[in-house]
Short mmCIF file of C-alpha atoms in Angstrom, two decimals:
data_model
loop_
_atom_site.label_atom_id
_atom_site.label_comp_id
_atom_site.label_asym_id
_atom_site.label_seq_id
_atom_site.Cartn_x
_atom_site.Cartn_y
_atom_site.Cartn_z
CA MET A 1 11.10 0.96 -32.69
CA THR A 2 12.48 -1.00 -29.75
CA THR A 3 10.32 -1.02 -26.63
CA TRP A 4 12.18 -0.90 -23.32
CA ALA A 5 9.31 -0.99 -20.85
CA GLY A 6 8.95 -4.60 -19.81
CA ARG A 7 12.63 -5.42 -20.31
CA THR A 8 14.76 -6.53 -17.36
CA ALA A 9 17.15 -4.17 -15.63
CA ILE A 10 20.08 -6.23 -16.86
CA GLU A 11 18.90 -5.97 -20.48
CA ILE A 12 18.33 -2.23 -20.26
CA ALA A 13 21.68 -1.51 -18.65
CA ALA A 14 23.53 -3.56 -21.26
CA ALA A 15 21.80 -1.66 -24.09
CA VAL A 16 22.63 1.70 -22.49
CA ARG A 17 26.27 0.77 -21.93
CA GLU A 18 26.52 -0.39 -25.55
CA LYS A 19 24.88 2.88 -26.69
CA ARG A 20 21.99 1.12 -28.40
CA VAL A 21 19.69 3.44 -26.47
CA THR A 22 20.19 6.56 -24.37
CA PRO A 23 19.24 6.90 -20.70
CA ARG A 24 16.77 9.66 -21.68
CA GLU A 25 14.99 7.40 -24.17
CA VAL A 26 14.63 4.63 -21.60
CA VAL A 27 13.45 6.95 -18.83
CA ALA A 28 11.07 8.84 -21.11
CA GLU A 29 9.39 5.63 -22.24
CA HIS A 30 8.86 4.49 -18.67
CA LEU A 31 7.56 7.92 -17.64
CA ALA A 32 5.06 7.77 -20.50
CA ARG A 33 3.89 4.37 -19.30
CA ILE A 34 3.48 5.69 -15.76
CA GLU A 35 1.42 8.60 -17.07
CA ARG A 36 -0.77 6.25 -19.09
CA LEU A 37 -1.34 3.52 -16.50
CA ASP A 38 -0.87 4.81 -12.98
CA GLY A 39 -4.34 6.25 -12.75
CA ARG A 40 -5.54 2.63 -12.79
CA VAL A 41 -2.78 1.20 -10.61
CA GLY A 42 -1.92 3.86 -8.02
CA ALA A 43 1.73 2.89 -7.65
CA PHE A 44 3.25 6.37 -7.22
CA ARG A 45 2.80 9.09 -4.66
CA THR A 46 5.01 11.40 -6.69
CA VAL A 47 6.62 11.11 -10.11
CA ARG A 48 9.91 12.93 -10.73
CA ALA A 49 9.41 13.36 -14.48
CA GLU A 50 11.43 16.53 -15.07
CA ALA A 51 14.13 15.67 -12.53
CA ALA A 52 14.48 12.11 -13.83
CA LEU A 53 14.96 13.25 -17.42
CA ALA A 54 17.57 15.79 -16.33
CA GLU A 55 19.39 13.14 -14.34
CA ALA A 56 19.26 10.78 -17.32
CA ASP A 57 20.92 13.45 -19.48
CA GLU A 58 23.56 14.06 -16.84
CA LEU A 59 24.23 10.34 -16.65
CA ALA A 60 24.66 10.11 -20.43
CA ALA A 61 27.33 12.80 -20.35
CA GLY A 62 29.60 10.60 -18.24
CA ASP A 63 31.24 7.20 -18.62
CA LEU A 64 28.57 4.51 -18.71
CA GLY A 65 30.93 1.59 -19.15
CA GLY A 66 31.18 0.40 -15.56
CA LEU A 67 27.60 1.05 -14.43
CA PRO A 68 25.63 -2.14 -13.74
CA LEU A 69 22.31 -0.22 -13.76
CA ALA A 70 23.18 2.29 -16.46
CA GLY A 71 20.03 4.23 -17.31
CA VAL A 72 17.70 1.85 -15.47
CA PRO A 73 14.57 3.57 -14.11
CA VAL A 74 13.86 2.64 -10.49
CA ALA A 75 11.09 3.42 -8.03
CA VAL A 76 11.72 4.05 -4.33
CA LYS A 77 9.38 3.28 -1.45
CA ASP A 78 8.17 6.44 0.23
CA ASN A 79 9.84 5.77 3.57
CA LEU A 80 13.37 6.13 2.14
CA ALA A 81 14.89 9.54 1.50
CA VAL A 82 15.41 10.76 -2.04
CA ARG A 83 17.40 13.96 -2.24
CA GLY A 84 15.18 16.97 -2.93
CA GLU A 85 11.94 15.04 -2.44
CA ARG A 86 9.55 14.83 0.51
CA THR A 87 9.45 11.53 2.37
CA ARG A 88 5.86 11.25 3.60
CA ASN A 89 5.72 7.61 4.72
CA GLY A 90 2.08 7.49 3.67
CA SER A 91 1.03 10.01 6.32
CA ALA A 92 -0.22 13.57 6.55
CA ALA A 93 1.44 13.72 9.98
CA THR A 94 5.01 13.49 8.66
CA PRO A 95 7.13 16.60 7.89
CA ASP A 96 6.51 18.11 4.47
CA THR A 97 10.16 19.01 3.88
CA PRO A 98 12.54 17.87 1.14
CA ALA A 99 15.30 15.45 2.05
CA ASP A 100 18.83 16.89 2.08
CA GLU A 101 20.41 13.67 0.85
CA ASP A 102 19.63 10.21 -0.43
CA HIS A 103 19.18 7.25 1.85
CA VAL A 104 22.29 5.09 1.52
CA THR A 105 20.44 2.43 -0.49
CA VAL A 106 19.14 5.05 -2.93
CA ALA A 107 22.64 6.50 -3.22
CA ARG A 108 24.06 3.06 -4.03
CA LEU A 109 21.54 2.48 -6.82
CA ARG A 110 22.23 5.92 -8.25
CA ALA A 111 25.97 5.29 -8.10
CA ALA A 112 25.32 2.17 -10.19
CA GLY A 113 23.62 4.29 -12.88
CA ALA A 114 19.95 4.01 -11.86
CA VAL A 115 17.54 6.93 -12.33
CA VAL A 116 14.86 7.44 -9.69
CA VAL A 117 11.57 8.14 -11.46
CA GLY A 118 9.39 8.44 -8.38
CA LEU A 119 8.41 7.54 -4.84
CA THR A 120 5.77 4.88 -4.35
CA ASN A 121 2.64 4.65 -2.25
CA VAL A 122 2.66 2.98 1.16
CA PRO A 123 0.11 2.56 3.95
CA GLU A 124 0.51 5.07 6.75
CA LEU A 125 3.86 4.52 8.54
CA CYS A 126 4.18 1.32 6.50
CA VAL A 127 2.15 -0.55 9.09
CA PHE A 128 -0.27 -2.73 7.14
CA GLY A 129 -0.30 -5.41 4.44
CA THR A 130 -2.60 -3.34 2.20
CA THR A 131 -1.59 -0.04 0.62
CA GLU A 132 -4.03 2.84 0.75
CA GLY A 133 -4.31 6.19 2.49
CA VAL A 134 -4.28 9.92 2.01
CA TYR A 135 -1.89 9.74 -0.97
CA GLY A 136 -3.57 6.99 -2.95
CA THR A 137 -4.38 3.31 -3.25
CA ALA A 138 -1.98 0.79 -4.82
CA ARG A 139 -3.86 -1.93 -6.70
CA ASN A 140 -2.60 -5.23 -8.02
CA PRO A 141 -1.98 -4.77 -11.77
CA TRP A 142 -3.02 -8.40 -12.31
CA ASP A 143 -6.37 -7.82 -10.59
CA PRO A 144 -7.13 -4.16 -9.81
CA SER A 145 -10.05 -5.20 -7.61
CA ARG A 146 -7.45 -6.46 -5.12
CA THR A 147 -4.81 -4.62 -3.10
CA ALA A 148 -1.23 -4.79 -4.30
CA GLY A 149 -0.34 -5.68 -0.72
CA GLY A 150 1.82 -3.77 1.68
CA SER A 151 3.63 -2.08 2.83
CA SER A 152 5.84 -1.93 -0.29
CA GLY A 153 2.64 -2.09 -2.33
CA GLY A 154 3.32 0.85 -4.61
CA SER A 155 6.81 -0.39 -5.44
CA ALA A 156 5.49 -3.87 -6.26
CA ALA A 157 2.66 -2.48 -8.38
CA ALA A 158 5.10 -0.30 -10.32
CA VAL A 159 7.29 -3.27 -11.22
CA ALA A 160 4.40 -5.61 -12.01
CA ALA A 161 2.91 -2.98 -14.33
CA ALA A 162 6.29 -2.56 -16.12
CA MET A 163 6.47 1.08 -15.05
CA VAL A 164 9.99 0.30 -13.83
CA PRO A 165 12.02 -2.91 -14.13
CA VAL A 166 13.07 -2.90 -10.46
CA ALA A 167 12.10 -1.06 -7.31
CA LEU A 168 13.34 -0.53 -3.79
CA GLY A 169 11.25 -1.53 -0.78
CA ASN A 170 11.64 -2.86 2.73
CA ASP A 171 10.24 -5.54 4.96
CA GLY A 172 9.49 -5.42 8.70
CA MET A 173 6.79 -8.12 8.92
CA GLY A 174 6.55 -9.19 5.29
CA SER A 175 6.36 -5.81 3.54
CA LEU A 176 8.44 -6.95 0.56
CA ARG A 177 7.26 -10.55 0.37
CA ILE A 178 3.53 -9.88 0.71
CA PRO A 179 3.20 -7.47 -2.25
CA ALA A 180 5.72 -9.47 -4.29
CA ALA A 181 3.59 -12.59 -3.81
CA ASN A 182 0.43 -10.72 -4.78
CA CYS A 183 1.98 -9.12 -7.84
CA GLY A 184 4.05 -12.03 -9.20
CA LEU A 185 7.50 -10.66 -8.37
CA VAL A 186 10.79 -11.90 -6.99
CA THR A 187 12.01 -10.36 -3.76
CA LEU A 188 14.46 -11.18 -1.02
CA LYS A 189 14.37 -9.83 2.50
CA PRO A 190 18.04 -10.12 3.39
CA GLY A 191 19.27 -11.30 6.74
CA HIS A 192 20.01 -8.72 9.39
CA GLY A 193 23.02 -6.53 8.60
CA VAL A 194 23.46 -7.53 4.96
CA VAL A 195 21.98 -4.29 3.56
CA PRO A 196 21.96 -0.97 5.46
CA ALA A 197 18.56 -0.40 7.04
CA GLY A 198 17.97 3.07 8.51
CA ILE A 199 14.18 2.74 8.30
CA GLY A 200 12.14 4.87 10.68
CA HIS A 201 13.27 5.12 14.29
CA GLY A 202 15.26 1.96 14.84
CA ASP A 203 14.19 -0.31 11.98
CA TRP A 204 11.34 -1.79 14.05
CA PHE A 205 13.89 -3.04 16.60
CA GLY A 206 16.16 -4.33 13.86
CA MET A 207 13.47 -6.37 12.09
CA SER A 208 13.12 -4.17 8.97
CA GLU A 209 15.40 -4.73 6.00
CA ASN A 210 15.72 -3.02 2.62
CA GLY A 211 15.61 -5.13 -0.51
CA PRO A 212 14.76 -5.35 -4.21
CA LEU A 213 11.54 -6.05 -6.09
CA ALA A 214 12.15 -7.52 -9.54
CA THR A 215 10.66 -9.71 -12.25
CA THR A 216 13.60 -12.12 -12.51
CA VAL A 217 15.94 -13.80 -10.08
CA GLU A 218 18.99 -12.32 -11.79
CA ASP A 219 17.69 -8.76 -11.51
CA ALA A 220 16.99 -9.37 -7.83
CA ARG A 221 20.47 -10.85 -7.37
CA LEU A 222 22.13 -7.86 -9.00
CA VAL A 223 20.17 -5.20 -7.10
CA LEU A 224 20.66 -7.00 -3.79
CA ALA A 225 24.42 -7.06 -4.36
CA LEU A 226 24.43 -3.35 -5.17
CA LEU A 227 22.42 -2.56 -2.04
CA ALA A 228 24.82 -4.65 0.03
CA ASP A 229 27.82 -3.08 -1.75
CA VAL A 230 29.32 -6.45 -2.67
CA GLU A 231 30.16 -8.22 -5.91
CA PRO A 232 27.15 -10.20 -7.18
CA ALA A 233 27.55 -13.90 -6.48
CA PRO A 234 27.32 -15.71 -9.83
CA ALA A 235 24.28 -17.88 -10.34
CA ALA A 236 25.03 -21.49 -9.56
CA GLU A 237 23.32 -24.86 -9.78
CA PRO A 238 22.89 -25.59 -6.07
CA ALA A 239 24.25 -28.88 -4.79
CA ALA A 240 21.72 -31.29 -3.40
CA LEU A 241 20.14 -29.47 -0.50
CA GLY A 242 18.01 -30.58 2.37
CA ILE A 243 14.68 -28.82 1.82
CA ALA A 244 11.78 -28.92 4.26
CA VAL A 245 8.34 -28.18 2.88
CA SER A 246 5.66 -26.98 5.27
CA VAL A 247 2.15 -25.73 4.49
CA ARG A 248 1.24 -25.15 8.12
CA SER A 249 0.55 -21.58 9.19
CA PRO A 250 2.92 -20.27 11.88
CA MET A 251 -0.02 -18.46 13.46
CA ALA A 252 -2.45 -20.61 15.43
CA GLY A 253 -5.97 -20.62 14.03
CA VAL A 254 -5.05 -19.36 10.55
CA ARG A 255 -5.63 -21.76 7.65
CA VAL A 256 -3.61 -21.89 4.45
CA THR A 257 -5.98 -22.17 1.50
CA ARG A 258 -5.59 -24.86 -1.11
CA PRO A 259 -4.06 -22.81 -3.98
CA TYR A 260 -1.15 -21.69 -1.81
CA ALA A 261 -0.66 -25.08 -0.19
CA ASP A 262 -0.72 -26.75 -3.62
CA ALA A 263 1.83 -24.29 -4.96
CA ALA A 264 4.28 -25.15 -2.16
CA ARG A 265 3.81 -28.89 -2.68
CA GLU A 266 4.23 -28.59 -6.46
CA ALA A 267 7.38 -26.49 -6.07
CA ALA A 268 8.74 -29.06 -3.62
CA ALA A 269 8.07 -31.86 -6.10
CA LEU A 270 9.99 -30.03 -8.83
CA LEU A 271 12.95 -29.47 -6.51
CA ALA A 272 12.90 -33.13 -5.53
CA GLU A 273 13.01 -34.10 -9.21
CA ALA A 274 15.97 -31.74 -9.57
CA GLY A 275 17.89 -33.80 -7.03
CA HIS A 276 17.26 -32.11 -3.70
CA ARG A 277 16.39 -34.03 -0.55
CA VAL A 278 12.86 -32.81 0.07
CA ARG A 279 10.84 -33.78 3.13
CA THR A 280 7.58 -32.62 4.65
CA ALA A 281 8.48 -31.08 8.00
CA ASN A 282 6.87 -28.35 10.09
CA PRO A 283 9.06 -25.91 12.00
CA PRO A 284 8.33 -25.94 15.75
CA TYR A 285 6.53 -22.60 15.82
CA PRO A 286 5.65 -21.74 19.42
CA LEU A 287 2.05 -21.03 20.40
CA SER A 288 3.27 -17.65 21.65
CA LEU A 289 4.30 -16.59 18.13
CA SER A 290 1.05 -14.75 17.41
CA LEU A 291 1.41 -12.59 20.51
CA ALA A 292 5.11 -11.99 19.89
CA SER A 293 4.36 -10.89 16.33
CA LEU A 294 1.61 -8.53 17.46
CA ALA A 295 3.82 -7.08 20.19
CA HIS A 296 6.71 -6.34 17.85
CA TRP A 297 4.46 -5.10 15.02
CA THR A 298 2.61 -2.63 17.21
CA ALA A 299 5.65 -1.58 19.23
CA GLY A 300 7.52 -0.65 16.07
CA THR A 301 4.66 1.62 15.09
CA ALA A 302 4.53 3.14 18.58
CA VAL A 303 8.18 4.18 18.30
CA ASP A 304 7.77 5.55 14.75
CA ALA A 305 4.73 7.60 15.83
CA GLU A 306 6.32 9.12 18.93
CA ASP A 307 7.22 12.46 17.33
CA LEU A 308 4.11 12.81 15.17
CA ASP A 309 0.94 14.75 15.88
CA PRO A 310 -1.69 12.04 16.40
CA ARG A 311 -4.33 14.32 14.90
CA GLY A 312 -2.69 13.75 11.51
CA LEU A 313 -2.82 9.96 11.80
CA ALA A 314 -5.62 7.66 10.70
CA ARG A 315 -7.54 6.02 13.52
CA ARG A 316 -6.21 2.52 12.76
CA THR A 317 -2.64 3.86 13.05
CA ARG A 318 -3.35 5.65 16.33
CA VAL A 319 -4.83 2.50 17.84
CA HIS A 320 -1.94 0.38 16.55
CA ALA A 321 0.57 2.72 18.18
CA ALA A 322 -1.43 2.89 21.41
CA VAL A 323 -1.50 -0.90 21.66
CA GLY A 324 2.21 -1.03 20.92
CA ARG A 325 3.26 1.40 23.63
CA ARG A 326 2.58 -1.18 26.32
CA PHE A 327 4.92 -3.62 24.56
CA VAL A 328 7.89 -1.36 23.77
CA ALA A 329 9.91 -2.01 26.93
CA GLY A 330 9.56 -5.78 26.67
CA VAL A 331 10.26 -5.85 22.96
CA ARG A 332 13.49 -3.85 23.44
CA LYS A 333 14.89 -6.65 25.59
CA GLY A 334 14.81 -9.04 22.60
CA GLU A 335 14.26 -12.11 24.76
CA SER A 336 11.36 -13.57 22.80
CA ARG A 337 13.27 -13.19 19.54
CA GLU A 338 16.31 -14.91 20.99
CA ARG A 339 14.17 -17.82 22.18
CA LEU A 340 12.59 -18.08 18.74
CA ARG A 341 16.00 -18.19 17.05
CA GLY A 342 17.06 -21.01 19.33
CA ARG A 343 13.90 -22.99 18.73
CA LEU A 344 13.89 -22.59 14.95
CA GLY A 345 17.67 -22.84 14.64
CA ALA A 346 17.48 -26.44 15.83
CA PHE A 347 15.08 -27.17 12.97
CA PHE A 348 17.52 -25.71 10.44
CA ALA A 349 20.25 -27.97 11.76
CA GLU A 350 18.53 -30.64 9.65
CA TYR A 351 17.55 -28.58 6.62
CA ASP A 352 19.25 -26.00 4.39
CA VAL A 353 16.07 -24.36 3.12
CA LEU A 354 12.47 -24.13 4.26
CA LEU A 355 9.82 -23.94 1.52
CA THR A 356 6.36 -22.63 2.45
CA PRO A 357 3.43 -20.89 0.80
CA ALA A 358 4.16 -17.17 0.56
CA LEU A 359 0.63 -16.27 1.70
CA ALA A 360 -2.33 -18.11 3.18
CA ARG A 361 -4.99 -16.74 0.83
CA ARG A 362 -5.56 -14.18 -1.89
CA ALA A 363 -5.17 -10.52 -1.03
CA PRO A 364 -8.04 -8.49 0.41
CA ALA A 365 -10.12 -6.31 -1.86
CA SER A 366 -8.71 -2.94 -2.79
CA ALA A 367 -10.71 -0.71 -0.48
CA ASP A 368 -10.47 2.17 1.98
CA TRP A 369 -8.89 0.02 4.68
CA HIS A 370 -7.41 3.13 6.29
CA GLU A 371 -10.95 4.23 7.15
CA ARG A 372 -11.89 0.91 8.72
CA GLY A 373 -11.39 -0.20 12.31
CA TRP A 374 -8.10 -1.37 13.73
CA LEU A 375 -9.21 -4.91 14.63
CA ARG A 376 -10.70 -5.44 11.19
CA ASN A 377 -7.38 -4.44 9.62
CA VAL A 378 -5.36 -6.67 11.94
CA LEU A 379 -7.56 -9.70 11.24
CA ALA A 380 -7.49 -9.12 7.48
CA ASN A 381 -3.70 -8.85 7.53
CA THR A 382 -3.14 -11.85 9.78
CA ASN A 383 -5.52 -14.12 7.91
CA TYR A 384 -3.85 -13.64 4.56
CA SER A 385 -0.21 -13.08 5.48
CA PRO A 386 0.79 -15.24 8.48
CA MET A 387 3.79 -16.85 6.77
CA THR A 388 6.20 -13.91 6.79
CA PRO A 389 6.59 -12.50 10.36
CA PRO A 390 8.66 -15.30 11.93
CA TRP A 391 11.61 -14.49 9.69
CA ASN A 392 11.63 -10.81 10.66
CA LEU A 393 11.61 -11.87 14.30
CA THR A 394 14.58 -14.17 13.73
CA GLY A 395 16.30 -11.72 11.36
CA TRP A 396 16.96 -14.49 8.80
CA PRO A 397 16.75 -14.18 5.01
CA ALA A 398 13.49 -15.05 3.28
CA MET A 399 12.22 -14.55 -0.23
CA SER A 400 9.05 -14.74 -2.28
CA VAL A 401 9.11 -16.49 -5.65
CA PRO A 402 6.23 -16.56 -8.17
CA PHE A 403 4.75 -20.01 -8.66
CA GLY A 404 1.59 -20.61 -10.65
CA ARG A 405 -1.70 -18.77 -10.67
CA LEU A 406 -4.70 -18.41 -8.40
CA PRO A 407 -8.10 -19.49 -9.75
CA GLY A 408 -8.89 -15.91 -10.83
CA GLY A 409 -5.62 -15.62 -12.77
CA ALA A 410 -3.56 -13.50 -10.37
CA PRO A 411 -0.12 -14.82 -9.41
CA CYS A 412 0.52 -17.34 -6.65
CA ALA A 413 3.86 -17.64 -4.84
CA VAL A 414 6.05 -19.63 -2.48
CA GLN A 415 8.45 -18.53 0.23
CA LEU A 416 12.05 -19.72 0.70
CA VAL A 417 13.78 -19.29 4.06
CA GLY A 418 17.33 -19.97 5.23
CA LEU A 419 19.78 -19.32 8.03
CA PRO A 420 21.91 -16.15 8.18
CA GLY A 421 24.26 -15.94 5.21
CA SER A 422 22.12 -18.10 2.93
CA GLU A 423 20.98 -15.34 0.56
CA ALA A 424 22.97 -16.76 -2.38
CA THR A 425 21.59 -20.25 -1.76
CA LEU A 426 18.01 -18.96 -1.69
CA LEU A 427 18.57 -17.08 -4.93
CA ASP A 428 20.02 -20.19 -6.56
CA VAL A 429 17.00 -22.28 -5.52
CA ALA A 430 14.70 -19.52 -6.77
CA GLY A 431 16.62 -19.57 -10.04
CA GLN A 432 15.97 -23.29 -10.36
CA LEU A 433 12.25 -22.72 -9.86
CA GLU A 434 12.34 -19.95 -12.48
CA VAL A 435 13.77 -22.43 -15.01
CA LEU A 436 11.55 -25.34 -14.00
CA HIS A 437 8.33 -23.34 -13.70
CA PRO A 438 8.65 -20.02 -15.60
CA TRP A 439 6.32 -17.15 -14.86
CA ARG A 440 4.95 -14.26 -16.87
CA ARG A 441 6.97 -11.33 -15.62
CA THR A 442 4.51 -8.43 -15.89
CA ALA A 443 0.76 -7.97 -15.86
CA PRO A 444 -1.07 -7.75 -19.21
CA LEU A 445 -2.08 -4.09 -18.93
CA GLY A 446 -1.26 -3.11 -22.49
#
């Protein structure tokens, strides 16, 4: 008997189109894996078992020939609408009413033949870099004692545990890249405007972007193209690029630990051997970056919480929103982001790609962070994930790529960053790293 759980989305879709397997068989196998493993992982808030099987049957009755994701099970982050399902955004304070229609990104994946098997756990209002709350705790399938990360933690855990081959998430301060780095996945936060956003009330002032979580570069490339509604750019061997490698934290006072710094340096050495012009160079991050990041992070939450009953919110979320309210007016002006683009744009005049560690240290323990104080949460988040926020503030594309292992055996990762429009280049560089330094695609959960 052929096993489909653990296969790539591209492999599954090809088999379905060629009628080597039916959509129902693929979906049923993945649902069985979810039922068997999710009690240990906590990826899903809700599983659409009956609906997904019915939709798989309906799909099989039509023409599968032109569907790039024919029969592929996908998971959707629980801040994006799925028709007929409740979008809870990790919070008891959100409306408990079914969505009338799919979010545009969900609709595009369904139009490509994907079957939504469930909605995944997130921290309340998708605020933090750990995923836990009233609907469950998402753990890293590689090391269940550690958080999967956040805020797309459930989506990342689902893919890493081979419960689905690809998942949909989004990223406002690192919410795709952080869990992808923890869980050994490929993700790309696209540049602003590449993929429709429509996340919360204003996309955190335009900083939040929807994107894929996958186990291979080619799956990520395909799903990104479908989300952007464009033809996938074929994989290419990138011409010699100017690549800057930096292991310095953008946030003053935060140290990058040796495993992550070593991963970036080793990845840089491989790219240099492949013919790229690699230099050690630190972007001119301003000292004000920490405050700007905090202002935008909290202000986005303040706007998202405006219409919610604060009595239904966890204390850390209420404090986060209260802090952010004093920043909203200034953040709306966009002046600090424009200054940052100018400052960092000059750096990219010399380099095509920036290579950094994806994180500064291993993820925090999987714990009831939603019951802990606000400052403790902020410090835990900042100390392990300082590398991602600058590229939400600029609105430029950035991706996380698995690279090596941490001492305990969980995945390590690097980050690739480029100027607007460089998504294909980043994917090509990631593809080179995948060939030069392959990774195990899913956690050994059995």
